[in-house]
Amino acid sequence: MEAYDGQRLVIGIAVADLLVTSSGRLDLRDAAEACSLGGTTTTFLVPNTMDSRDIRIFLNRESVVAGDRINQEDNLENWCVGRIGIVYQLRQLKTKFYEPSTYLFSRASGPLTNMHPCMPYTIYTIFDKMKSNDGCGHAGAGLFRLIGEKMVLHGVKKIAKPALSVSHMREFRKRCKEGTVTATLFDQLLELFSIRGGGDEIGILYNESLNVVLEKIAELLAPTITIANKIAAQYVTQQALRGAVTN
């Protein structure tokens, strides 16, 4: 269904307000189109209403149960996705980085996406795909990886005030090429420290001034995340085909 903010998945007569980060279609012969990873799922588009009546959606029960347990668990210290850090359980969002609900732990990988090459990348994990010579991209991805780790510690260790340090911002700024949009945005981040009295730290939560800049950096990283997820989707497809042949 077309909506003001894009296409929405409709199940029956209700709009499904779900964040589906990995999905696959069993009826598509083209392996490249069958699998979709990332915050936007487009593989479930059908040409007409009649075709939609024959669709069946299957969920991995273990992943649903694990995701629910993550949401309800008070002590998350032992939670991880496979052997990868808990930062991979943060949701892929591009806005509202000042709100606590943005950092809810809500992701559990299924059997085809629990290995590192097959995991959907997010704004907090795309840093793992970056190379140090990526410059601006490496700086932006590093910033969100740092934010993800800070918020994980806030949730798991109950750190009272997750914050960014001016020293980290200066290091990220050094990686940016002069004259680029990213460099300008990091300059704006550094100005926030002066505005707030020249302190060494600024808080992440409820900081709308910080959020304005973060949303712009997130937008710049979006194409890189999309490309990385397409590559990961190919690995998922290979795993699925290998399993089908084995079985």
GROMACS .gro file of C-alpha atoms in nm:
model
  247
    1MET     CA    1   0.000   0.000   0.000
    2GLU     CA    2   0.125   0.347  -0.085
    3ALA     CA    3   0.147   0.584   0.211
    4TYR     CA    4   0.283   0.935   0.263
    5ASP     CA    5   0.609   0.793   0.399
    6GLY     CA    6   0.650   0.517   0.142
    7GLN     CA    7   0.516   0.170   0.077
    8ARG     CA    8   0.363  -0.023   0.367
    9LEU     CA    9   0.311  -0.396   0.407
   10VAL     CA   10  -0.055  -0.495   0.440
   11ILE     CA   11  -0.149  -0.832   0.590
   12GLY     CA   12  -0.516  -0.906   0.540
   13ILE     CA   13  -0.681  -0.568   0.586
   14ALA     CA   14  -0.436  -0.429   0.842
   15VAL     CA   15  -0.116  -0.236   0.787
   16ALA     CA   16   0.175  -0.426   0.946
   17ASP     CA   17   0.386  -0.178   1.140
   18LEU     CA   18   0.682  -0.414   1.156
   19LEU     CA   19   1.053  -0.355   1.111
   20VAL     CA   20   1.151  -0.650   0.890
   21THR     CA   21   1.528  -0.651   0.854
   22SER     CA   22   1.566  -0.974   0.658
   23SER     CA   23   1.319  -1.162   0.443
   24GLY     CA   24   1.306  -1.395   0.147
   25ARG     CA   25   1.056  -1.513  -0.111
   26LEU     CA   26   1.027  -1.881  -0.199
   27ASP     CA   27   0.849  -1.824  -0.530
   28LEU     CA   28   1.109  -1.612  -0.709
   29ARG     CA   29   1.349  -1.793  -0.939
   30ASP     CA   30   1.593  -1.504  -0.950
   31ALA     CA   31   1.807  -1.553  -0.639
   32ALA     CA   32   1.923  -1.191  -0.649
   33GLU     CA   33   1.564  -1.068  -0.608
   34ALA     CA   34   1.443  -1.333  -0.364
   35CYS     CA   35   1.626  -1.204  -0.057
   36SER     CA   36   1.601  -0.858   0.102
   37LEU     CA   37   1.807  -0.720   0.389
   38GLY     CA   38   1.789  -0.383   0.560
   39GLY     CA   39   1.532  -0.145   0.700
   40THR     CA   40   1.324  -0.135   0.379
   41THR     CA   41   1.163  -0.451   0.240
   42THR     CA   42   1.061  -0.431  -0.127
   43THR     CA   43   1.052  -0.797  -0.230
   44PHE     CA   44   0.691  -0.842  -0.114
   45LEU     CA   45   0.547  -0.610  -0.378
   46VAL     CA   46   0.281  -0.791  -0.583
   47PRO     CA   47   0.132  -0.668  -0.912
   48ASN     CA   48  -0.235  -0.693  -0.814
   49THR     CA   49  -0.479  -0.775  -0.534
   50MET     CA   50  -0.572  -1.116  -0.678
   51ASP     CA   51  -0.213  -1.240  -0.653
   52SER     CA   52  -0.192  -1.126  -0.291
   53ARG     CA   53  -0.465  -1.370  -0.188
   54ASP     CA   54  -0.236  -1.666  -0.247
   55ILE     CA   55   0.052  -1.529  -0.040
   56ARG     CA   56   0.163  -1.707   0.276
   57ILE     CA   57   0.404  -1.545   0.523
   58PHE     CA   58   0.627  -1.767   0.739
   59LEU     CA   59   0.808  -1.647   1.051
   60ASN     CA   60   1.094  -1.816   1.229
   61ARG     CA   61   0.947  -1.906   1.567
   62GLU     CA   62   1.280  -1.915   1.751
   63SER     CA   63   1.367  -1.564   1.630
   64VAL     CA   64   1.028  -1.426   1.734
   65VAL     CA   65   1.061  -1.578   2.081
   66ALA     CA   66   1.420  -1.457   2.116
   67GLY     CA   67   1.326  -1.105   2.007
   68ASP     CA   68   1.046  -1.096   2.262
   69ARG     CA   69   1.281  -1.214   2.538
   70ILE     CA   70   1.533  -0.943   2.447
   71ASN     CA   71   1.262  -0.681   2.484
   72GLN     CA   72   1.159  -0.809   2.827
   73GLU     CA   73   1.496  -0.907   2.971
   74ASP     CA   74   1.631  -0.677   3.242
   75ASN     CA   75   1.987  -0.809   3.233
   76LEU     CA   76   2.119  -0.805   2.876
   77GLU     CA   77   2.485  -0.866   2.954
   78ASN     CA   78   2.477  -1.221   2.818
   79TRP     CA   79   2.273  -1.138   2.507
   80CYS     CA   80   2.448  -1.139   2.173
   81VAL     CA   81   2.372  -1.240   1.816
   82GLY     CA   82   2.591  -1.543   1.761
   83ARG     CA   83   2.936  -1.426   1.863
   84ILE     CA   84   2.877  -1.067   1.750
   85GLY     CA   85   2.827  -0.781   1.993
   86ILE     CA   86   2.490  -0.671   2.118
   87VAL     CA   87   2.519  -0.351   1.913
   88TYR     CA   88   2.387  -0.561   1.623
   89GLN     CA   89   2.053  -0.582   1.804
   90LEU     CA   90   1.985  -0.209   1.779
   91ARG     CA   91   1.726  -0.110   1.520
   92GLN     CA   92   1.806   0.053   1.187
   93LEU     CA   93   1.664   0.405   1.211
   94LYS     CA   94   1.767   0.735   1.055
   95THR     CA   95   1.586   0.979   1.282
   96LYS     CA   96   1.510   1.063   1.646
   97PHE     CA   97   1.850   0.978   1.787
   98TYR     CA   98   1.764   1.184   2.096
   99GLU     CA   99   1.482   0.953   2.207
  100PRO     CA  100   1.548   0.653   2.437
  101SER     CA  101   1.300   0.434   2.242
  102THR     CA  102   1.528   0.455   1.937
  103TYR     CA  103   1.777   0.231   2.116
  104LEU     CA  104   1.550  -0.053   2.223
  105PHE     CA  105   1.701  -0.399   2.182
  106SER     CA  106   1.462  -0.568   1.942
  107ARG     CA  107   1.653  -0.775   1.688
  108ALA     CA  108   1.709  -1.150   1.683
  109SER     CA  109   1.868  -1.317   1.381
  110GLY     CA  110   1.714  -1.616   1.207
  111PRO     CA  111   1.901  -1.931   1.098
  112LEU     CA  112   2.018  -1.774   0.769
  113THR     CA  113   2.134  -1.441   0.912
  114ASN     CA  114   2.311  -1.538   1.233
  115MET     CA  115   2.657  -1.546   1.073
  116HIS     CA  116   2.853  -1.223   1.042
  117PRO     CA  117   2.863  -1.198   0.656
  118CYS     CA  118   2.485  -1.253   0.643
  119MET     CA  119   2.374  -1.006   0.908
  120PRO     CA  120   2.182  -0.697   0.799
  121TYR     CA  121   2.390  -0.383   0.844
  122THR     CA  122   2.254  -0.084   1.033
  123ILE     CA  123   2.367   0.269   1.103
  124TYR     CA  124   2.545   0.132   1.412
  125THR     CA  125   2.725  -0.159   1.245
  126ILE     CA  126   2.817  -0.034   0.896
  127PHE     CA  127   3.150   0.069   1.049
  128ASP     CA  128   3.250  -0.299   1.034
  129LYS     CA  129   3.223  -0.282   0.656
  130MET     CA  130   3.423   0.040   0.623
  131LYS     CA  131   3.792   0.071   0.545
  132SER     CA  132   4.010   0.328   0.717
  133ASN     CA  133   4.077   0.504   0.385
  134ASP     CA  134   3.705   0.568   0.335
  135GLY     CA  135   3.761   0.907   0.500
  136CYS     CA  136   3.427   1.079   0.552
  137GLY     CA  137   3.233   0.755   0.546
  138HIS     CA  138   3.466   0.601   0.802
  139ALA     CA  139   3.420   0.904   1.027
  140GLY     CA  140   3.041   0.904   1.004
  141ALA     CA  141   3.015   0.528   1.054
  142GLY     CA  142   3.260   0.548   1.345
  143LEU     CA  143   3.047   0.813   1.511
  144PHE     CA  144   2.733   0.600   1.500
  145ARG     CA  145   2.923   0.291   1.612
  146LEU     CA  146   3.039   0.493   1.914
  147ILE     CA  147   2.682   0.609   1.981
  148GLY     CA  148   2.557   0.251   1.956
  149GLU     CA  149   2.817   0.130   2.204
  150LYS     CA  150   2.739   0.418   2.443
  151MET     CA  151   2.368   0.338   2.432
  152VAL     CA  152   2.429  -0.033   2.480
  153LEU     CA  153   2.630   0.045   2.794
  154HIS     CA  154   2.350   0.277   2.902
  155GLY     CA  155   2.097  -0.006   2.869
  156VAL     CA  156   2.308  -0.294   2.998
  157LYS     CA  157   2.530  -0.128   3.258
  158LYS     CA  158   2.271   0.138   3.349
  159ILE     CA  159   2.515   0.425   3.283
  160ALA     CA  160   2.325   0.736   3.385
  161LYS     CA  161   2.421   0.974   3.106
  162PRO     CA  162   2.551   0.846   2.770
  163ALA     CA  163   2.760   1.123   2.618
  164LEU     CA  164   3.000   1.206   2.335
  165SER     CA  165   3.342   1.352   2.409
  166VAL     CA  166   3.499   1.642   2.223
  167SER     CA  167   3.820   1.441   2.176
  168HIS     CA  168   3.634   1.172   1.982
  169MET     CA  169   3.466   1.434   1.763
  170ARG     CA  170   3.803   1.591   1.682
  171GLU     CA  171   3.943   1.252   1.583
  172PHE     CA  172   3.649   1.189   1.350
  173ARG     CA  173   3.683   1.538   1.205
  174LYS     CA  174   4.048   1.471   1.114
  175ARG     CA  175   3.941   1.181   0.893
  176CYS     CA  176   3.712   1.403   0.683
  177LYS     CA  177   3.828   1.556   0.359
  178GLU     CA  178   3.822   1.934   0.369
  179GLY     CA  179   3.533   2.099   0.189
  180THR     CA  180   3.300   1.800   0.215
  181VAL     CA  181   2.950   1.798   0.359
  182THR     CA  182   3.060   1.551   0.628
  183ALA     CA  183   3.345   1.781   0.735
  184THR     CA  184   3.100   2.068   0.770
  185LEU     CA  185   2.864   1.854   0.978
  186PHE     CA  186   3.144   1.754   1.215
  187ASP     CA  187   3.235   2.121   1.250
  188GLN     CA  188   2.874   2.179   1.356
  189LEU     CA  189   2.906   1.899   1.611
  190LEU     CA  190   3.217   2.059   1.756
  191GLU     CA  191   3.032   2.391   1.782
  192LEU     CA  192   2.777   2.223   2.008
  193PHE     CA  193   3.044   2.181   2.274
  194SER     CA  194   3.108   2.557   2.272
  195ILE     CA  195   2.737   2.636   2.284
  196ARG     CA  196   2.701   2.419   2.591
  197GLY     CA  197   2.967   2.603   2.787
  198GLY     CA  198   3.283   2.458   2.637
  199GLY     CA  199   3.260   2.129   2.828
  200ASP     CA  200   3.431   1.807   2.724
  201GLU     CA  201   3.107   1.612   2.676
  202ILE     CA  202   2.756   1.652   2.537
  203GLY     CA  203   2.467   1.422   2.617
  204ILE     CA  204   2.306   1.203   2.351
  205LEU     CA  205   1.955   1.164   2.490
  206TYR     CA  206   1.707   1.455   2.468
  207ASN     CA  207   1.965   1.657   2.276
  208GLU     CA  208   1.769   1.782   1.976
  209SER     CA  209   2.053   2.005   1.853
  210LEU     CA  210   2.279   1.702   1.828
  211ASN     CA  211   2.000   1.502   1.666
  212VAL     CA  212   1.966   1.753   1.380
  213VAL     CA  213   2.327   1.694   1.277
  214LEU     CA  214   2.312   1.317   1.334
  215GLU     CA  215   2.012   1.281   1.104
  216LYS     CA  216   2.204   1.453   0.825
  217ILE     CA  217   2.507   1.225   0.871
  218ALA     CA  218   2.275   0.922   0.879
  219GLU     CA  219   2.128   1.030   0.545
  220LEU     CA  220   2.477   1.042   0.394
  221LEU     CA  221   2.546   0.685   0.513
  222ALA     CA  222   2.218   0.544   0.380
  223PRO     CA  223   2.347   0.452   0.029
  224THR     CA  224   2.647   0.270   0.178
  225ILE     CA  225   2.420   0.069   0.409
  226THR     CA  226   2.195  -0.024   0.115
  227ILE     CA  227   2.490  -0.150  -0.090
  228ALA     CA  228   2.632  -0.346   0.205
  229ASN     CA  229   2.296  -0.513   0.266
  230LYS     CA  230   2.270  -0.615  -0.099
  231ILE     CA  231   2.605  -0.789  -0.068
  232ALA     CA  232   2.497  -0.955   0.257
  233ALA     CA  233   2.174  -1.066   0.085
  234GLN     CA  234   2.383  -1.253  -0.171
  235TYR     CA  235   2.552  -1.445   0.110
  236VAL     CA  236   2.212  -1.527   0.261
  237THR     CA  237   2.088  -1.655  -0.075
  238GLN     CA  238   2.397  -1.873  -0.111
  239GLN     CA  239   2.337  -2.018   0.236
  240ALA     CA  240   1.971  -2.086   0.155
  241LEU     CA  241   2.055  -2.256  -0.175
  242ARG     CA  242   2.330  -2.461  -0.010
  243GLY     CA  243   2.082  -2.574   0.256
  244ALA     CA  244   1.820  -2.662  -0.006
  245VAL     CA  245   2.071  -2.875  -0.196
  246THR     CA  246   2.190  -3.045   0.125
  247ASN     CA  247   1.834  -3.127   0.231
   0.00000   0.00000   0.00000
